[in-house]
Amino acid sequence: MHIALVAPECVPFSKTGGLADVVGALPHALARLGHQVSVYLPRYRQTKLTDPEIVVRSITVPYDDRYRFCSVVSGGTQSGAQFYFVDYPAFFDRDALYGTPAGDYPDNAERFAMFSRAVLEASKVLRVPHVFHCHDWQSALVPVMLRTLYAEDPAFRDVGCTFTIHNMGYQGLFPSEILPLLMLPWDLFTMSKMEFFGQVNFLKGALVYSDFITTVSKKYSQEIQTSEYGFGLEGVLRARAATVTGILNGVDYEEWSPEKDKFIAAKYSPEDLSGKAQCKADLLTAFGVTDTNPKIPVVGIVSRFAAQKGFDLITQIMDRLAREDMIVVALGAGDKEYEEMFVRLNRQFPQKIAVKVAYNNELAHKIEAGSDMFLMPSRYEPCGLNQIYSLKYGTVPVVRATGGLDDTIEPWDARTGRGTGFKFTDYNGEALLSTIRQALLAYRDQTSWQVLMRNGMAKDFSWNASAKEYVRVYERVRQLRAANAA
Ligand code: ADP
Ligand code: GLC
């Protein structure tokens, strides 16, 4: 089967979060299963291509009363997948992917509408896939256009489209006037299609027009059908419940494993954990923490700083947390509000919380390896990758029981010696504090703590199983299309 992934970011070409890791790894897993895979991405300033070759010189994209012309360059093949980039410097050659800390770029609707239309047009030149697999709101217009503007196009008659929701919190909301400017039919602006409280909602369009919808964990696929987690789209999802499913993200253990990691001070494995102490010392040095007892547990954080991630809970309890024997090491960037919050905490409790406001992949690896615990108190978490990485590094996750965090972490039970981490359910500081205290208490018994570490290290969340589940979805989509066409 030929599958075309359409996504706004992908490792190693562009990244703001876990979506990039997923889109970077899934194509290779699909190729290993014997499928042909193309990946369509925007060509951003941060996209580094060694030998770019123009493969489609000019694609006409109408906007308002004029035409824009973009091109598509090939980034070559990697592990069996072919990478294509939509090139339009005025839109994509910018400092950031979607916006600055001050807010989103004002022309995001135009940018990603162009991207989506260019993918459809380019595929007709390069090769029409059996199934498009689109990711998040930035590619949501692919299914919309496929079933409206391009519905009569013979090239796409049998082509299926599946859509993966990585985060319901980002929907692509724009003023209704954008529809005619993008040359999209005005009748999309109804409640049963893309209208959403007076605005146009790109994600809603994808949920209406895709043949199948997936999200990145089983638990999240259920949560988003409730008003607590659906961000207003729970009704649309419930209406499509028969074609909604959760497929847990895999991770790439070539990149994220203490036995192979090229960024860490010493490699280690479940059989020989001794290198971890060196990683811990190296991490503390990197964060300028020098006068501490190596026996004191280190709690790591690596995250986008956003409301989703639940860090407001830390402020609620930090004065009491500061009295515990532990040190927090946090790396993150994002919303100004949370960046400032962490800087403030560091100023208030310099002995207890070390902070770097930055995006730094090497430090992210050092934190995974050098911490004893990893904290993710998320308000919601579609899948979450860092807790899965943590398991492999013997860094015990302390998480809120939501979405993929709940699906991947099993509570530690010292009596049976089973479990991989610690979790709490109620979204409040007290619940977080008592769970951290439980973990700190467990840490004191180093013999059973090592059992806990090894339980996590033995877990396998590699892509193989999830890629097979995606293939089943693609097959289902093709059957649905065939039934439709008949
Ligand atoms: P999300 O996609 O919601 O941000 P995930 O847990 O799925 O959360 O993925 C986050 C990914 O981004 C991980 O690979 C993590 O290491 C990386 N990451 C997040 N913040 C930073 C940062 N400040 N520096 C380096 N890597 C980061
Ligand atoms: C999103 C989610 C995160 C998930 C990632 C990859 O950004 O916030 O939970 O792991 O996408 O699917």
Short mmCIF file of N, CA and C in Angstrom, two decimals, residues 23-78:
data_model
loop_
_atom_site.label_atom_id
_atom_site.label_comp_id
_atom_site.label_asym_id
_atom_site.label_seq_id
_atom_site.Cartn_x
_atom_site.Cartn_y
_atom_site.Cartn_z
N VAL A 23 5.86 11.64 13.72
CA VAL A 23 5.91 11.68 12.27
C VAL A 23 7.31 11.31 11.76
N GLY A 24 8.31 11.47 12.61
CA GLY A 24 9.66 11.06 12.24
C GLY A 24 9.84 9.55 12.27
N ALA A 25 9.10 8.88 13.13
CA ALA A 25 9.34 7.44 13.32
C ALA A 25 8.34 6.54 12.59
N LEU A 26 7.08 6.96 12.54
CA LEU A 26 6.06 6.10 11.93
C LEU A 26 6.36 5.69 10.48
N PRO A 27 6.83 6.63 9.62
CA PRO A 27 7.09 6.24 8.23
C PRO A 27 8.07 5.08 8.11
N HIS A 28 9.11 5.09 8.95
CA HIS A 28 10.11 4.02 8.87
C HIS A 28 9.51 2.69 9.30
N ALA A 29 8.67 2.76 10.35
CA ALA A 29 8.03 1.53 10.83
C ALA A 29 7.10 0.98 9.74
N LEU A 30 6.41 1.87 9.04
CA LEU A 30 5.51 1.42 7.95
C LEU A 30 6.32 0.85 6.80
N ALA A 31 7.44 1.50 6.49
CA ALA A 31 8.30 1.01 5.40
C ALA A 31 8.84 -0.38 5.75
N ARG A 32 9.19 -0.56 7.02
CA ARG A 32 9.69 -1.88 7.44
C ARG A 32 8.63 -2.95 7.27
N LEU A 33 7.36 -2.56 7.35
CA LEU A 33 6.28 -3.53 7.14
C LEU A 33 6.01 -3.77 5.65
N GLY A 34 6.79 -3.11 4.80
CA GLY A 34 6.68 -3.37 3.36
C GLY A 34 5.81 -2.38 2.61
N HIS A 35 5.43 -1.27 3.24
CA HIS A 35 4.59 -0.29 2.56
C HIS A 35 5.42 0.83 1.96
N GLN A 36 4.81 1.49 0.94
CA GLN A 36 5.49 2.66 0.37
C GLN A 36 5.00 3.90 1.12
N VAL A 37 5.91 4.75 1.50
CA VAL A 37 5.51 5.88 2.33
C VAL A 37 6.09 7.18 1.77
N SER A 38 5.21 8.17 1.58
CA SER A 38 5.66 9.53 1.28
C SER A 38 5.29 10.40 2.47
N VAL A 39 6.12 11.39 2.76
CA VAL A 39 5.81 12.30 3.86
C VAL A 39 5.85 13.73 3.31
N TYR A 40 4.76 14.47 3.48
CA TYR A 40 4.69 15.86 3.03
C TYR A 40 4.79 16.79 4.22
N LEU A 41 5.71 17.76 4.13
CA LEU A 41 5.95 18.71 5.23
C LEU A 41 6.15 20.10 4.65
N PRO A 42 5.96 21.15 5.46
CA PRO A 42 6.36 22.48 4.99
C PRO A 42 7.89 22.61 5.07
N ARG A 43 8.45 23.42 4.20
CA ARG A 43 9.89 23.68 4.27
C ARG A 43 10.11 24.96 5.08
N TYR A 44 10.42 24.77 6.37
CA TYR A 44 10.62 25.91 7.26
C TYR A 44 12.08 26.36 7.21
N ARG A 45 12.34 27.51 7.88
CA ARG A 45 13.73 27.96 7.99
C ARG A 45 14.58 26.90 8.71
N GLN A 46 13.99 26.24 9.73
CA GLN A 46 14.80 25.26 10.49
C GLN A 46 14.95 23.92 9.76
N THR A 47 14.29 23.76 8.61
CA THR A 47 14.40 22.51 7.86
C THR A 47 15.72 22.48 7.10
N LYS A 48 16.60 21.58 7.51
CA LYS A 48 17.91 21.51 6.84
C LYS A 48 17.91 20.34 5.86
N LEU A 49 18.09 20.65 4.57
CA LEU A 49 18.09 19.61 3.55
C LEU A 49 19.48 19.58 2.91
N THR A 50 20.04 18.38 2.76
CA THR A 50 21.40 18.33 2.22
C THR A 50 21.41 18.53 0.70
N ASP A 51 20.44 17.92 0.02
CA ASP A 51 20.50 17.99 -1.43
C ASP A 51 19.10 18.19 -2.01
N PRO A 52 18.47 19.33 -1.71
CA PRO A 52 17.08 19.51 -2.14
C PRO A 52 16.95 19.56 -3.66
N GLU A 53 15.92 18.90 -4.15
CA GLU A 53 15.72 18.88 -5.60
C GLU A 53 14.26 19.26 -5.88
N ILE A 54 14.08 20.25 -6.77
CA ILE A 54 12.70 20.65 -7.08
C ILE A 54 12.02 19.54 -7.87
N VAL A 55 10.90 19.05 -7.37
CA VAL A 55 10.21 17.98 -8.09
C VAL A 55 8.87 18.44 -8.68
N VAL A 56 8.31 19.50 -8.11
CA VAL A 56 7.15 20.14 -8.75
C VAL A 56 7.46 21.63 -8.75
N ARG A 57 7.63 22.19 -9.97
CA ARG A 57 8.15 23.55 -10.06
C ARG A 57 7.13 24.59 -9.61
N SER A 58 5.87 24.35 -9.96
CA SER A 58 4.91 25.41 -9.67
C SER A 58 3.52 24.84 -9.43
N ILE A 59 2.97 25.20 -8.29
CA ILE A 59 1.58 24.82 -7.97
C ILE A 59 0.81 26.12 -7.77
N THR A 60 -0.31 26.23 -8.46
CA THR A 60 -1.12 27.45 -8.36
C THR A 60 -2.04 27.36 -7.15
N VAL A 61 -1.93 28.35 -6.28
CA VAL A 61 -2.81 28.37 -5.10
C VAL A 61 -3.58 29.69 -5.11
N PRO A 62 -4.88 29.63 -5.44
CA PRO A 62 -5.65 30.88 -5.46
C PRO A 62 -5.87 31.44 -4.06
N TYR A 63 -5.79 32.76 -3.95
CA TYR A 63 -6.13 33.42 -2.69
C TYR A 63 -6.78 34.74 -3.03
N ASP A 64 -8.00 34.92 -2.57
CA ASP A 64 -8.76 36.14 -2.83
C ASP A 64 -8.80 36.38 -4.34
N ASP A 65 -8.24 37.52 -4.82
CA ASP A 65 -8.33 37.79 -6.24
C ASP A 65 -7.00 37.59 -6.96
N ARG A 66 -6.12 36.74 -6.33
CA ARG A 66 -4.83 36.52 -7.00
C ARG A 66 -4.38 35.07 -6.88
N TYR A 67 -3.31 34.79 -7.52
CA TYR A 67 -2.70 33.47 -7.42
C TYR A 67 -1.39 33.56 -6.66
N ARG A 68 -1.09 32.50 -5.89
CA ARG A 68 0.26 32.34 -5.34
C ARG A 68 0.84 31.08 -5.95
N PHE A 69 2.14 31.03 -6.06
CA PHE A 69 2.77 29.86 -6.68
C PHE A 69 3.82 29.28 -5.72
N CYS A 70 3.61 28.06 -5.31
CA CYS A 70 4.62 27.42 -4.46
C CYS A 70 5.21 26.24 -5.23
N SER A 71 6.29 25.69 -4.69
CA SER A 71 6.86 24.51 -5.35
C SER A 71 7.05 23.40 -4.32
N VAL A 72 7.44 22.24 -4.81
CA VAL A 72 7.69 21.12 -3.90
C VAL A 72 9.09 20.61 -4.16
N VAL A 73 9.87 20.49 -3.07
CA VAL A 73 11.21 19.93 -3.22
C VAL A 73 11.28 18.57 -2.55
N SER A 74 12.12 17.73 -3.10
CA SER A 74 12.32 16.42 -2.49
C SER A 74 13.49 16.49 -1.54
N GLY A 75 13.33 15.87 -0.38
CA GLY A 75 14.43 15.77 0.58
C GLY A 75 15.05 14.39 0.53
N GLY A 76 14.70 13.63 -0.49
CA GLY A 76 15.27 12.29 -0.65
C GLY A 76 14.55 11.25 0.19
N THR A 77 15.14 10.06 0.21
CA THR A 77 14.54 8.98 1.00
C THR A 77 15.39 8.70 2.23
N GLN A 78 14.70 8.30 3.27
CA GLN A 78 15.39 7.90 4.50
C GLN A 78 14.70 6.66 5.01
#
